[in-house]
Each structure stands twice: as structure tokens, then as C-alpha cells.
Amino acid sequence: MTVMRFLGLVLLVCLGLSACAEQAGVPAVGGQARSAGPISEAKGQWREQDHWIPVEGTDQLILMRLCRPNAANPARLVVVNHGSPPNAAQRPNYAPWSCEHRAISWFLTRGYAVALPLRRGYGASGGAWAETYGSCRSPDFVTGGAETARDIRSALAYATTQPGIRRDGAVVLGQSAGGWGAL
């Protein structure tokens, strides 16, 4: 085997492993593999900070934005869950709301911390759309809702381990598919 063929084979193996990692829900970001924990420093009035969080029972990580009030005591948590678009092509464009968003700042000004998970298959979380409900002829909303709930439970479990957030008394809400998963 020539050196060029060997290097070509090594390159193909590396690309194949990279594709496998992406399909496993651990895509590289900025040339580095994801790892659970904060992605950035907390910034702004509401200490907005993005985190990669592990999804229970999987090897996948999803993006979650955490917003914290300026309070001396630990804050109760509100987990706000996005809906699902009518067009699947819109899923990759999803992003968590800013802490400055009117609905989010409403909770923050009342002393609540807010977690905004971006479920599997949406935006930067990427990966396969975990909450698929099958065909319109025979939809399985229970299974889709259970997968949505898995991501929500994972966000709740992770967020309540963060500094300044109470471990009890959380509120979970959402719209559309996020509301179904919250139930």
C-alpha cells in the first residue's frame, strides 16, 4: 500500500467516525466534541448562559439556555418548552429565546430562574427528531410525547443542579409539542 493510499484510508476512517459521532448525537462544534456543561460565561442582567445537557437514557446532548434572576436566595425554576413547526424544514432554524424575551423576563422579574431546552432534532441540538409521531394516517402521539418529556426531564434534572437554583418547586410549561411533553 502506498503512503497516499494509506493516508486516504485514514482520512476516510476519520470522516466515517465523525459521521458516526454526529449520528450518535454528539456532533462536533467548532471543531471540538461536545461535552456536558456550560458553553459560555453567564452574561447580561439575567446571567444568560448556554449549556450542553445530557439526555437521560441516551448518549446525546442538547442545548439549554439558562437565565437567572439577581437574587440573594436560590430561585425556583421554570422550564419553558418550545413547540414544533408545521414544516420539518424549519426545525434546524430553532434557537432558544433570549432571557430578554418578554415572556421569559416576566418570570425573571418575579424571581424565577428560567431554563429553555432545545430538544433533540431542533437547531443547534441537532441529531434525529426524537419526538416523531409517525404518519398522519396512524400517528403515535404518546411515543412522541414521551420523547419530548425525556428531553424536558433531562433539562429539569440538570438545571436544578446549577448554582442559585432550588431543587424543589419547579414549574414546567410549553406550547404545542412542548406543552404535550410537559404534561
CSV table of C-alpha atoms in Angstrom, one decimal:
chain,number,residue,atom,x,y,z
A,1,MET,CA,0.0,0.0,0.0
A,2,THR,CA,1.4,3.4,-0.9
A,3,VAL,CA,1.6,6.2,1.5
A,4,MET,CA,-1.0,8.2,-0.4
A,5,ARG,CA,-3.5,5.3,-0.3
A,6,PHE,CA,-2.8,4.8,3.4
A,7,LEU,CA,-3.4,8.5,4.2
A,8,GLY,CA,-6.6,8.4,2.1
A,9,LEU,CA,-7.8,5.4,4.0
A,10,VAL,CA,-7.0,7.1,7.3
A,11,LEU,CA,-8.9,10.2,6.1
A,12,LEU,CA,-11.9,8.1,5.2
A,13,VAL,CA,-11.9,6.3,8.6
A,14,CYS,CA,-11.7,9.7,10.4
A,15,LEU,CA,-14.6,11.1,8.3
A,16,GLY,CA,-16.6,7.9,9.0
A,17,LEU,CA,-16.0,8.1,12.7
A,18,SER,CA,-17.0,11.8,12.7
A,19,ALA,CA,-20.3,10.9,10.9
A,20,CYS,CA,-21.0,8.2,13.4
A,21,ALA,CA,-20.4,10.6,16.3
A,22,GLU,CA,-22.8,13.1,14.7
A,23,GLN,CA,-25.5,10.4,14.2
A,24,ALA,CA,-25.0,9.3,17.9
A,25,GLY,CA,-26.0,12.8,18.9
A,26,VAL,CA,-22.5,14.1,19.8
A,27,PRO,CA,-21.6,16.3,16.8
A,28,ALA,CA,-18.5,18.4,16.9
A,29,VAL,CA,-19.0,22.1,17.5
A,30,GLY,CA,-16.3,24.5,16.4
A,31,GLY,CA,-14.0,21.5,15.7
A,32,GLN,CA,-14.4,20.1,19.2
A,33,ALA,CA,-16.6,17.4,20.5
A,34,ARG,CA,-19.5,18.4,22.8
A,35,SER,CA,-19.3,17.8,26.5
A,36,ALA,CA,-21.9,18.4,29.1
A,37,GLY,CA,-21.7,21.7,31.0
A,38,PRO,CA,-21.7,25.4,30.3
A,39,ILE,CA,-20.7,26.5,26.9
A,40,SER,CA,-20.2,30.2,27.7
A,41,GLU,CA,-19.8,32.6,30.6
A,42,ALA,CA,-23.0,34.0,32.1
A,43,LYS,CA,-23.7,37.4,30.7
A,44,GLY,CA,-26.1,40.3,31.0
A,45,GLN,CA,-28.7,41.3,33.5
A,46,TRP,CA,-30.2,37.8,33.7
A,47,ARG,CA,-26.9,36.0,33.6
A,48,GLU,CA,-27.8,34.3,30.3
A,49,GLN,CA,-25.7,31.1,29.8
A,50,ASP,CA,-25.9,28.2,27.4
A,51,HIS,CA,-25.2,24.7,28.4
A,52,TRP,CA,-24.9,21.3,26.7
A,53,ILE,CA,-27.0,18.9,28.8
A,54,PRO,CA,-27.1,15.1,28.7
A,55,VAL,CA,-30.4,13.5,27.7
A,56,GLU,CA,-31.3,10.7,30.1
A,57,GLY,CA,-31.0,7.2,28.7
A,58,THR,CA,-29.1,8.3,25.6
A,59,ASP,CA,-25.6,9.4,24.7
A,60,GLN,CA,-27.0,12.7,23.2
A,61,LEU,CA,-26.5,16.3,24.4
A,62,ILE,CA,-29.0,19.1,23.8
A,63,LEU,CA,-28.6,22.8,24.1
A,64,MET,CA,-30.3,24.6,27.0
A,65,ARG,CA,-30.2,28.3,27.8
A,66,LEU,CA,-30.4,29.2,31.5
A,67,CYS,CA,-31.5,32.6,32.8
A,68,ARG,CA,-31.1,33.6,36.4
A,69,PRO,CA,-32.6,36.4,38.4
A,70,ASN,CA,-30.5,38.7,40.5
A,71,ALA,CA,-31.5,37.3,43.9
A,72,ALA,CA,-29.7,36.5,47.1
A,73,ASN,CA,-31.6,33.3,47.7
A,74,PRO,CA,-31.8,30.3,45.3
A,75,ALA,CA,-34.7,30.8,42.8
A,76,ARG,CA,-37.4,28.4,41.8
A,77,LEU,CA,-37.1,27.1,38.2
A,78,VAL,CA,-39.5,27.5,35.3
A,79,VAL,CA,-38.7,25.2,32.3
A,80,VAL,CA,-40.2,26.7,29.1
A,81,ASN,CA,-40.6,24.3,26.2
A,82,HIS,CA,-40.9,25.3,22.5
A,83,GLY,CA,-43.4,23.9,20.1
A,84,SER,CA,-42.9,22.1,16.9
A,85,PRO,CA,-43.2,23.9,13.5
A,86,PRO,CA,-45.7,22.7,10.9
A,87,ASN,CA,-42.8,22.3,8.4
A,88,ALA,CA,-39.9,20.0,9.3
A,89,ALA,CA,-37.5,22.2,7.3
A,90,GLN,CA,-37.9,24.8,10.0
A,91,ARG,CA,-36.6,22.6,12.8
A,92,PRO,CA,-32.9,23.3,12.1
A,93,ASN,CA,-33.5,27.1,12.5
A,94,TYR,CA,-34.8,26.9,16.0
A,95,ALA,CA,-32.9,28.7,18.8
A,96,PRO,CA,-33.7,29.2,22.5
A,97,TRP,CA,-35.4,32.6,23.3
A,98,SER,CA,-33.2,35.3,24.8
A,99,CYS,CA,-33.5,36.0,28.5
A,100,GLU,CA,-34.7,39.4,27.4
A,101,HIS,CA,-37.8,37.9,25.6
A,102,ARG,CA,-40.9,39.4,27.1
A,103,ALA,CA,-42.3,36.0,28.3
A,104,ILE,CA,-39.0,35.0,29.9
A,105,SER,CA,-38.3,38.3,31.5
A,106,TRP,CA,-41.8,38.2,33.1
A,107,PHE,CA,-40.7,35.2,35.2
A,108,LEU,CA,-37.2,36.6,35.8
A,109,THR,CA,-38.6,39.9,37.2
A,110,ARG,CA,-40.6,37.9,39.6
A,111,GLY,CA,-37.6,36.0,41.0
A,112,TYR,CA,-37.8,32.8,38.9
A,113,ALA,CA,-34.9,31.2,37.1
A,114,VAL,CA,-35.8,30.0,33.5
A,115,ALA,CA,-34.5,27.0,31.5
A,116,LEU,CA,-35.0,26.9,27.8
A,117,PRO,CA,-34.1,23.5,26.4
A,118,LEU,CA,-33.8,23.0,22.7
A,119,ARG,CA,-35.0,19.4,22.2
A,120,ARG,CA,-33.4,16.7,20.0
A,121,GLY,CA,-33.7,17.4,16.3
A,122,TYR,CA,-34.0,21.2,16.7
A,123,GLY,CA,-31.5,23.9,16.0
A,124,ALA,CA,-28.0,23.5,17.5
A,125,SER,CA,-29.1,20.4,19.4
A,126,GLY,CA,-29.2,18.6,16.0
A,127,GLY,CA,-29.5,14.9,15.7
A,128,ALA,CA,-32.6,13.0,14.7
A,129,TRP,CA,-36.0,14.3,15.5
A,130,ALA,CA,-36.7,12.2,18.6
A,131,GLU,CA,-40.3,13.1,19.1
A,132,THR,CA,-41.6,11.8,15.7
A,133,TYR,CA,-45.2,10.6,15.9
A,134,GLY,CA,-45.1,8.6,12.7
A,135,SER,CA,-47.5,9.1,9.8
A,136,CYS,CA,-50.6,11.3,9.7
A,137,ARG,CA,-52.7,8.2,8.9
A,138,SER,CA,-51.6,6.4,12.1
A,139,PRO,CA,-50.0,8.9,14.4
A,140,ASP,CA,-48.4,7.8,17.7
A,141,PHE,CA,-48.5,11.0,19.8
A,142,VAL,CA,-47.9,9.0,23.0
A,143,THR,CA,-44.4,7.9,21.9
A,144,GLY,CA,-43.6,11.4,20.5
A,145,GLY,CA,-44.8,13.0,23.7
A,146,ALA,CA,-42.7,10.6,25.8
A,147,GLU,CA,-39.5,11.5,23.9
A,148,THR,CA,-40.4,15.2,24.3
A,149,ALA,CA,-40.9,14.6,28.1
A,150,ARG,CA,-37.5,12.8,28.2
A,151,ASP,CA,-35.7,16.0,27.0
A,152,ILE,CA,-37.8,18.1,29.4
A,153,ARG,CA,-37.0,15.8,32.4
A,154,SER,CA,-33.3,16.0,31.4
A,155,ALA,CA,-33.4,19.8,31.4
A,156,LEU,CA,-35.2,19.9,34.7
A,157,ALA,CA,-32.7,17.5,36.3
A,158,TYR,CA,-29.7,19.3,35.0
A,159,ALA,CA,-30.9,22.9,35.8
A,160,THR,CA,-31.7,22.0,39.4
A,161,THR,CA,-28.1,21.1,40.0
A,162,GLN,CA,-26.9,24.6,39.0
A,163,PRO,CA,-25.9,27.3,41.5
A,164,GLY,CA,-28.6,29.6,42.5
A,165,ILE,CA,-31.5,27.3,41.6
A,166,ARG,CA,-33.7,25.5,44.0
A,167,ARG,CA,-34.1,21.8,43.7
A,168,ASP,CA,-37.8,21.8,44.5
A,169,GLY,CA,-41.0,23.6,43.4
A,170,ALA,CA,-40.3,23.8,39.6
A,171,VAL,CA,-42.8,24.9,37.0
A,172,VAL,CA,-42.8,23.1,33.6
A,173,LEU,CA,-44.7,24.7,30.7
A,174,GLY,CA,-44.7,24.7,27.0
A,175,GLN,CA,-46.6,25.3,23.8
A,176,SER,CA,-47.8,22.9,21.2
A,177,ALA,CA,-45.5,19.8,21.3
A,178,GLY,CA,-43.6,21.3,24.2
A,179,GLY,CA,-46.9,21.6,26.1
A,180,TRP,CA,-47.8,18.0,25.3
A,181,GLY,CA,-44.4,16.9,26.6
A,182,ALA,CA,-44.8,19.0,29.7
A,183,LEU,CA,-47.9,17.1,30.6
